[in-house]
Short mmCIF file of C-alpha atoms in Angstrom, two decimals:
data_model
loop_
_atom_site.label_atom_id
_atom_site.label_comp_id
_atom_site.label_asym_id
_atom_site.label_seq_id
_atom_site.Cartn_x
_atom_site.Cartn_y
_atom_site.Cartn_z
CA MET A 1 -70.60 59.78 -68.63
CA GLY A 2 -67.18 58.23 -69.22
CA ASP A 3 -65.42 61.45 -68.20
CA VAL A 4 -67.40 61.64 -64.95
CA LEU A 5 -66.42 58.09 -64.01
CA LEU A 6 -62.79 58.84 -64.81
CA ALA A 7 -62.92 62.03 -62.73
CA LEU A 8 -64.51 60.19 -59.79
CA SER A 9 -62.12 57.24 -59.99
CA ILE A 10 -59.10 59.41 -59.14
CA PRO A 11 -60.33 60.43 -55.62
CA VAL A 12 -61.43 56.82 -54.99
CA LEU A 13 -57.97 55.60 -56.00
CA VAL A 14 -56.26 58.14 -53.72
CA PHE A 15 -58.58 57.23 -50.83
CA ALA A 16 -57.98 53.50 -51.33
CA SER A 17 -54.21 54.06 -51.50
CA GLY A 18 -54.34 55.99 -48.21
CA ILE A 19 -56.26 53.19 -46.50
CA TYR A 20 -53.79 50.63 -47.84
CA ALA A 21 -50.82 52.68 -46.60
CA ALA A 22 -52.39 53.09 -43.13
CA CYS A 23 -53.08 49.35 -42.84
CA ASP A 24 -49.56 48.54 -44.00
CA CYS A 25 -48.10 50.91 -41.40
CA TRP A 26 -50.21 49.33 -38.64
CA THR A 27 -49.10 45.86 -39.75
CA HIS A 28 -45.42 46.80 -39.58
CA ARG A 29 -45.93 48.44 -36.20
CA ALA A 30 -47.67 45.34 -34.88
CA ALA A 31 -44.80 43.19 -36.15
CA ARG A 32 -42.23 45.42 -34.42
CA LEU A 33 -44.16 45.28 -31.15
CA ALA A 34 -44.45 41.49 -31.38
CA GLU A 35 -40.70 41.26 -32.03
CA GLN A 36 -39.94 43.41 -28.99
CA ASP A 37 -42.21 41.25 -26.81
CA MET A 38 -40.53 38.11 -28.10
CA LEU A 39 -37.06 39.51 -27.36
CA LEU A 40 -38.10 40.46 -23.83
CA LEU A 41 -39.49 36.97 -23.26
CA ALA A 42 -36.32 35.38 -24.63
CA GLY A 43 -34.23 37.57 -22.34
CA GLU A 44 -36.28 36.47 -19.33
CA ILE A 45 -35.82 32.81 -20.32
CA VAL A 46 -32.05 33.27 -20.60
CA ASP A 47 -31.89 35.11 -17.29
CA ASP A 48 -33.89 32.37 -15.54
CA ALA A 49 -31.72 29.66 -17.07
CA TYR A 50 -28.53 31.44 -16.03
CA ALA A 51 -29.87 31.91 -12.51
CA ALA A 52 -30.64 28.19 -12.29
CA LEU A 53 -27.50 26.91 -14.03
CA GLY A 54 -25.03 29.71 -13.29
CA PRO A 55 -23.09 27.78 -10.64
CA LEU A 56 -22.21 25.19 -13.27
CA TYR A 57 -20.39 27.87 -15.25
CA ASP A 58 -18.42 29.41 -12.38
CA ARG A 59 -14.65 29.16 -12.57
CA PRO A 60 -13.33 25.88 -11.18
CA ALA A 61 -11.16 25.85 -8.08
CA ALA A 62 -7.41 26.14 -8.51
CA ARG A 63 -5.83 23.04 -9.99
CA ALA A 64 -4.05 20.60 -7.76
CA PRO A 65 -0.23 20.69 -7.71
CA ALA A 66 1.54 18.70 -10.40
CA ALA A 67 2.53 15.94 -7.97
CA ASP A 68 -1.13 15.17 -7.23
CA ARG A 69 -2.23 15.12 -10.87
CA PRO A 70 -2.04 11.87 -12.83
CA THR A 71 0.67 11.70 -15.42
CA ALA A 72 -0.05 11.46 -19.12
CA LEU A 73 -0.69 8.01 -20.48
CA SER A 74 2.10 6.47 -22.46
CA PRO A 75 1.19 5.32 -25.98
CA ARG A 76 0.92 1.66 -26.81
CA PRO A 77 4.10 0.14 -28.20
CA ASP A 78 2.48 -0.56 -31.57
CA ALA A 79 0.97 2.95 -31.90
CA THR A 80 2.14 5.08 -34.80
CA PRO A 81 3.43 8.60 -34.23
CA ASP A 82 1.24 11.55 -35.15
CA ARG A 83 0.90 12.66 -38.78
CA VAL A 84 1.82 9.24 -40.10
CA PRO A 85 -0.81 6.94 -41.59
CA SER A 86 -1.60 3.86 -39.54
CA ARG A 87 -0.86 0.39 -40.79
CA PRO A 88 -3.85 -1.36 -42.30
CA ALA A 89 -5.57 -3.81 -39.98
CA PRO A 90 -5.04 -7.47 -40.75
CA ALA A 91 -7.86 -9.14 -42.64
CA ARG A 92 -10.15 -11.32 -40.59
CA LYS A 93 -10.91 -14.80 -41.75
CA PRO A 94 -14.43 -16.01 -41.13
#
């Protein structure tokens, strides 16, 4: 009787392995399809956002001539030059 069960267990094992492989394949296919749908939806969201906000990202008009632009601010007289540590602030007394 033990040999019969062993002989019958091999086809059952092969059949069960085939069902497992088919289900695994369907699961991966479903995941790929869901990923494609998600990417299409994300693309539509980006396209809609660009259509709504695109004018904000257009190139600005040509800059005004140098005479019309404000000049750079001059540093304070007590400011330290770049790459030099600043002086420590004076201690406050309460």
